[in-house]
CSV table of C-alpha atoms in Angstrom, one decimal:
chain,number,residue,atom,x,y,z
A,1,MET,CA,-43.5,-161.0,99.6
A,2,LYS,CA,-40.0,-159.6,100.2
A,3,GLN,CA,-40.0,-158.3,96.5
A,4,LYS,CA,-42.9,-156.9,96.9
A,5,LYS,CA,-42.5,-154.7,99.3
A,6,GLN,CA,-39.0,-153.9,97.8
A,7,LEU,CA,-41.0,-153.1,94.7
A,8,VAL,CA,-43.4,-150.5,96.9
A,9,VAL,CA,-40.2,-149.1,98.5
A,10,LEU,CA,-38.7,-148.7,94.3
A,11,ALA,CA,-42.2,-146.8,93.4
A,12,ALA,CA,-42.4,-144.3,96.6
A,13,LEU,CA,-38.6,-143.2,95.7
A,14,LEU,CA,-39.2,-142.5,92.3
A,15,LEU,CA,-42.6,-140.3,93.1
A,16,ILE,CA,-40.7,-138.1,95.4
A,17,ALA,CA,-37.5,-137.8,92.9
A,18,GLY,CA,-39.8,-137.0,90.4
A,19,PHE,CA,-41.3,-134.6,92.9
A,20,ILE,CA,-38.6,-132.8,93.8
A,21,TRP,CA,-37.0,-132.2,90.0
A,22,PHE,CA,-40.2,-131.1,88.9
A,23,LEU,CA,-40.2,-128.1,91.7
A,24,TYR,CA,-36.6,-127.3,91.1
A,25,LEU,CA,-37.1,-127.1,86.9
A,26,ASP,CA,-38.0,-123.9,86.0
A,27,HIS,CA,-40.3,-124.3,82.7
A,28,GLY,CA,-41.1,-121.0,81.6
A,29,ARG,CA,-37.3,-119.2,81.7
A,30,SER,CA,-35.3,-118.5,78.8
A,31,VAL,CA,-31.1,-119.6,79.3
A,32,LEU,CA,-29.0,-116.5,79.0
A,33,THR,CA,-25.2,-116.2,79.2
A,34,ALA,CA,-23.8,-113.5,81.1
A,35,ASP,CA,-22.2,-112.5,77.9
A,36,ALA,CA,-24.8,-112.5,75.3
A,37,GLY,CA,-26.4,-108.7,75.7
A,38,SER,CA,-23.0,-107.2,76.6
A,39,LEU,CA,-21.2,-107.4,73.1
A,40,PRO,CA,-21.9,-104.4,70.7
A,41,GLN,CA,-23.6,-104.8,67.4
A,42,ASN,CA,-20.9,-101.9,65.3
A,43,PRO,CA,-17.7,-101.9,67.2
A,44,LYS,CA,-15.7,-98.8,66.1
A,45,LEU,CA,-12.3,-99.3,65.1
A,46,LEU,CA,-9.1,-96.7,66.9
A,47,SER,CA,-7.9,-93.8,64.8
A,48,VAL,CA,-4.6,-94.3,64.3
A,49,GLU,CA,-2.9,-92.1,62.0
A,50,ASN,CA,0.0,-93.9,60.7
A,51,PRO,CA,-0.7,-97.9,61.8
A,52,GLN,CA,2.2,-98.6,60.8
A,53,LEU,CA,5.4,-99.2,63.4
A,54,HIS,CA,7.6,-96.8,64.0
A,55,PHE,CA,10.9,-98.6,63.7
A,56,SER,CA,13.1,-95.0,65.0
A,57,ALA,CA,11.5,-95.3,68.2
A,58,VAL,CA,11.6,-99.6,68.5
A,59,ASP,CA,15.6,-99.0,67.6
A,60,ARG,CA,16.3,-95.9,69.8
A,61,ALA,CA,14.8,-98.6,72.4
A,62,ARG,CA,17.2,-101.7,71.6
A,63,LYS,CA,20.1,-99.3,71.5
A,64,THR,CA,19.5,-98.0,75.7
A,65,GLU,CA,21.5,-99.5,77.6
A,66,TYR,CA,21.5,-99.9,81.7
A,67,LYS,CA,23.9,-97.7,83.5
A,68,SER,CA,23.8,-98.6,87.2
A,69,GLY,CA,23.6,-96.0,89.8
A,70,GLY,CA,25.3,-98.8,92.2
A,71,ARG,CA,21.3,-99.5,93.6
A,72,ASN,CA,20.4,-103.6,93.2
A,73,ILE,CA,17.3,-102.8,90.9
A,74,PHE,CA,16.0,-106.8,92.6
A,75,SER,CA,16.1,-105.5,96.5
A,76,ARG,CA,14.4,-103.3,98.8
A,77,GLU,CA,17.2,-102.1,100.6
A,78,LEU,CA,19.0,-98.8,100.3
A,79,PRO,CA,22.6,-98.9,99.4
A,80,LEU,CA,25.2,-98.0,101.8
A,81,PRO,CA,26.2,-94.7,102.5
A,82,ALA,CA,29.4,-93.4,100.2
A,83,PRO,CA,32.4,-93.3,103.4
A,84,PRO,CA,33.3,-89.8,104.1
A,85,PRO,CA,36.7,-88.7,102.0
A,86,ALA,CA,39.7,-88.9,103.7
A,87,PRO,CA,40.9,-86.2,105.5
A,88,LYS,CA,43.6,-84.6,103.9
A,89,TYR,CA,46.5,-83.0,105.9
A,90,ASP,CA,49.3,-80.6,105.6
A,91,LYS,CA,52.5,-78.7,107.7
A,92,LYS,CA,49.8,-76.8,109.8
A,93,HIS,CA,47.8,-79.7,110.7
A,94,PRO,CA,49.7,-83.0,110.7
A,95,PRO,CA,48.4,-86.2,111.5
A,96,PRO,CA,47.2,-87.6,114.9
A,97,PRO,CA,49.5,-90.1,116.2
A,98,PRO,CA,48.7,-93.9,116.0
A,99,PRO,CA,46.8,-95.3,118.9
A,100,PRO,CA,49.4,-96.7,121.1
A,101,PRO,CA,49.7,-100.6,121.6
A,102,PRO,CA,47.3,-102.2,123.5
A,103,PRO,CA,48.9,-103.8,126.9
A,104,PRO,CA,50.6,-106.9,127.5
A,105,PRO,CA,48.1,-109.5,128.8
A,106,GLU,CA,48.2,-110.3,132.4
A,107,PRO,CA,50.4,-113.2,133.2
A,108,LYS,CA,48.2,-116.0,135.0
A,109,VAL,CA,49.1,-118.1,138.0
A,110,SER,CA,49.0,-121.7,137.3
A,111,PRO,CA,46.8,-123.3,139.1
A,112,LEU,CA,47.5,-125.6,142.1
A,113,PRO,CA,48.0,-129.3,141.1
A,114,VAL,CA,46.6,-131.0,144.1
A,115,LYS,CA,43.1,-130.0,146.0
A,116,PHE,CA,42.3,-127.9,149.3
A,117,PHE,CA,40.1,-129.5,150.9
A,118,GLY,CA,40.6,-128.5,154.5
A,119,PHE,CA,42.0,-126.8,156.9
A,120,GLY,CA,43.0,-126.7,160.7
A,121,THR,CA,44.7,-125.5,163.6
A,122,VAL,CA,47.1,-126.6,165.9
A,123,PRO,CA,45.4,-126.3,169.9
A,124,ASN,CA,48.6,-125.0,171.5
A,125,GLY,CA,49.4,-122.4,169.0
A,126,THR,CA,48.0,-120.0,166.1
A,127,VAL,CA,49.2,-121.4,163.3
A,128,ARG,CA,46.5,-122.9,160.8
A,129,LEU,CA,47.4,-125.3,158.4
A,130,ALA,CA,45.8,-126.5,155.3
A,131,PHE,CA,45.2,-129.9,153.9
A,132,PHE,CA,45.9,-130.5,150.4
A,133,THR,CA,45.4,-133.6,148.1
A,134,ASN,CA,46.2,-135.3,144.4
A,135,GLY,CA,43.6,-138.3,144.9
A,136,GLU,CA,46.4,-140.2,146.7
A,137,GLU,CA,48.6,-138.7,148.7
A,138,ILE,CA,47.8,-135.9,151.7
A,139,TYR,CA,49.6,-132.6,151.9
A,140,VAL,CA,49.5,-130.9,155.5
A,141,VAL,CA,51.0,-127.3,154.9
A,142,ALA,CA,51.2,-124.3,157.1
A,143,GLU,CA,51.0,-120.5,156.3
A,144,GLY,CA,54.6,-119.2,155.0
A,145,GLU,CA,55.4,-123.1,153.9
A,146,LEU,CA,56.1,-124.5,150.1
A,147,LEU,CA,53.9,-126.6,148.6
A,148,LEU,CA,55.7,-129.4,146.3
A,149,ASN,CA,58.4,-126.4,146.1
A,150,ARG,CA,56.5,-124.7,144.1
A,151,PHE,CA,53.9,-122.6,145.7
A,152,ARG,CA,54.3,-120.2,149.1
A,153,ILE,CA,51.3,-121.1,150.9
A,154,LEU,CA,50.7,-117.2,152.2
A,155,ARG,CA,47.2,-117.2,154.2
A,156,ILE,CA,44.5,-119.7,154.9
A,157,GLY,CA,40.7,-118.9,155.1
A,158,ASN,CA,37.9,-120.2,155.8
A,159,ALA,CA,36.6,-120.6,152.2
A,160,ASN,CA,39.8,-120.5,150.4
A,161,LEU,CA,43.2,-120.0,150.8
A,162,GLU,CA,46.1,-117.2,149.1
A,163,TYR,CA,49.1,-118.3,147.5
A,164,GLU,CA,52.2,-117.1,145.4
A,165,GLU,CA,53.7,-119.3,142.5
A,166,LEU,CA,57.6,-119.1,143.1
A,167,SER,CA,58.9,-118.9,139.8
A,168,SER,CA,57.2,-115.9,138.6
A,169,GLY,CA,56.0,-114.1,142.0
A,170,LEU,CA,52.8,-113.9,140.5
A,171,ARG,CA,49.9,-114.7,143.2
A,172,GLY,CA,46.7,-116.8,143.2
A,173,THR,CA,43.8,-117.9,145.6
A,174,ALA,CA,42.1,-121.7,145.9
A,175,PRO,CA,38.8,-122.3,146.8
A,176,LEU,CA,38.1,-124.6,149.5
A,177,GLU,CA,36.6,-127.6,147.7
A,178,GLU,CA,34.3,-129.8,150.0
A,179,GLN,CA,33.8,-133.6,148.9
A,180,ALA,CA,30.6,-135.4,149.6
A,181,ALA,CA,30.1,-137.4,152.8
A,182,PRO,CA,30.6,-141.1,152.0
A,183,PRO,CA,26.8,-142.9,151.8
A,184,PRO,CA,26.0,-144.7,155.0
């Protein structure tokens, strides 16, 4: 039974394929290509007085040399303009004097080798004290005193302090560096 059903389905599919083939195939038309009617039957030759090569023109073309005008023929960019001619000086018009040399760079004050981490005042006085640390030791220095025998503390402010390096006389400032609170 199963084989009969398969044969019936096959026959139906063949009938459908034959019907579609019949609809899409035109039986009455002749086949023409696009180039068949475009060729003339008697082509005319070009009229040239002397069909031989002109060797003089070929030799002239071979002997020409390319002379560059300063432009790269393979680039669209324009060449740089020619530099202006150098001015000529004479006794009436001498050249201008050379520019003065640049000023020497300002010497920089060396930074403090310690960290400024706080300030305070004495309860009965007006002297301000600055607190410094280098990680292990703590230094307490008042205004006008020496720090590490190299720096004189000039003024202690709320956010920074001013100091003077004794060897060079240069002045600098150091910011107040706040420490984070220890975790609880």
